[in-house]
């Protein structure tokens, strides 16, 4: 019924989270009304997405360069490193403007049921960079995989003089960090608990 | 904070209806997780969208060919033509599987405040093709522009032997046709009123 290219676009759009059949149809038809140069730009952004983004070689964060702006920033302390599963979560914490340490992004969580083991995550690089670190804040989500990964990292990195804490107070159990409101995130950072 | 290409994608996504800042961020970050070939396909669909779709030279519907499948279908009667503002509305009516006449898509509505006059719409072609038509169902939305356009078409096309009706019963006033549920649309077709 729809022209083929619109059916194709509906399938593309349905892959996105929160976009069902009806929304995809509506968006695909709306796209036909955009200007050609807008569509070309949008299309080239999609094509270039994966080649344009890099992962910071120090911390694993999504970035434009070899090293991200946060790792480059000498005003930020190396003494505290917050460990997160995902770049999205770093962006959420950064928006609160209350954390001035460094980050380490695991780019995933341990999940044996899906075959994701510690070696598949950005964990080795963490073990290397924490020689002078005084505190590690583990900020993985409070899911089974998040807890398992937190436990693994705690066991792996424990040594005298290093405090390992876990984001705690304020973050509702089972909630996804990146959707939490800023106040909840601020509380969770302030009231982190020794792990 | 975000890599530039992600900021670009957020701007692209925010142009779409119903997608705000937060949703655009979420979708842009999600896109980084898709495979390169999926992103390339999506991108090329966007680039090729406007060149791949055509408007049927008979009825004005979005289509793959010079003439749409509905106009080509000899099992559908030419005696009744439903006039709609938009291809989206045709697709909504088609899904009800209760109308077996032909369509005529105006591709817009008269709107003097935005400088859209009858000559900017697909109206001349309608006047030419209705020689043997017995009924015209005007199915423009019940907005100011929809009513004005309906009135204009009624005045232009009125002749002996031609019934001009208007989609009526069942369609809530002020509602947008393409979002109506199927039952309401079926009622509106069944209970169309002489105009």
CSV table of N, CA and C in Angstrom, one decimal, chain B residues 3 61 92 112 170:
chain,number,residue,atom,x,y,z
B,3,UNK,N,29.8,13.9,21.6
B,3,UNK,CA,30.5,14.0,20.3
B,3,UNK,C,29.6,14.8,19.3
B,61,UNK,N,-1.9,10.5,-5.3
B,61,UNK,CA,-1.5,9.7,-4.1
B,61,UNK,C,0.0,9.4,-4.2
B,92,UNK,N,-5.2,5.6,5.8
B,92,UNK,CA,-6.1,5.3,7.0
B,92,UNK,C,-7.4,4.8,6.5
B,112,UNK,N,-5.5,30.7,3.0
B,112,UNK,CA,-5.0,32.0,2.5
B,112,UNK,C,-4.0,32.6,3.4
B,170,UNK,N,-19.8,10.3,13.1
B,170,UNK,CA,-18.8,9.4,13.7
B,170,UNK,C,-17.5,10.1,13.8
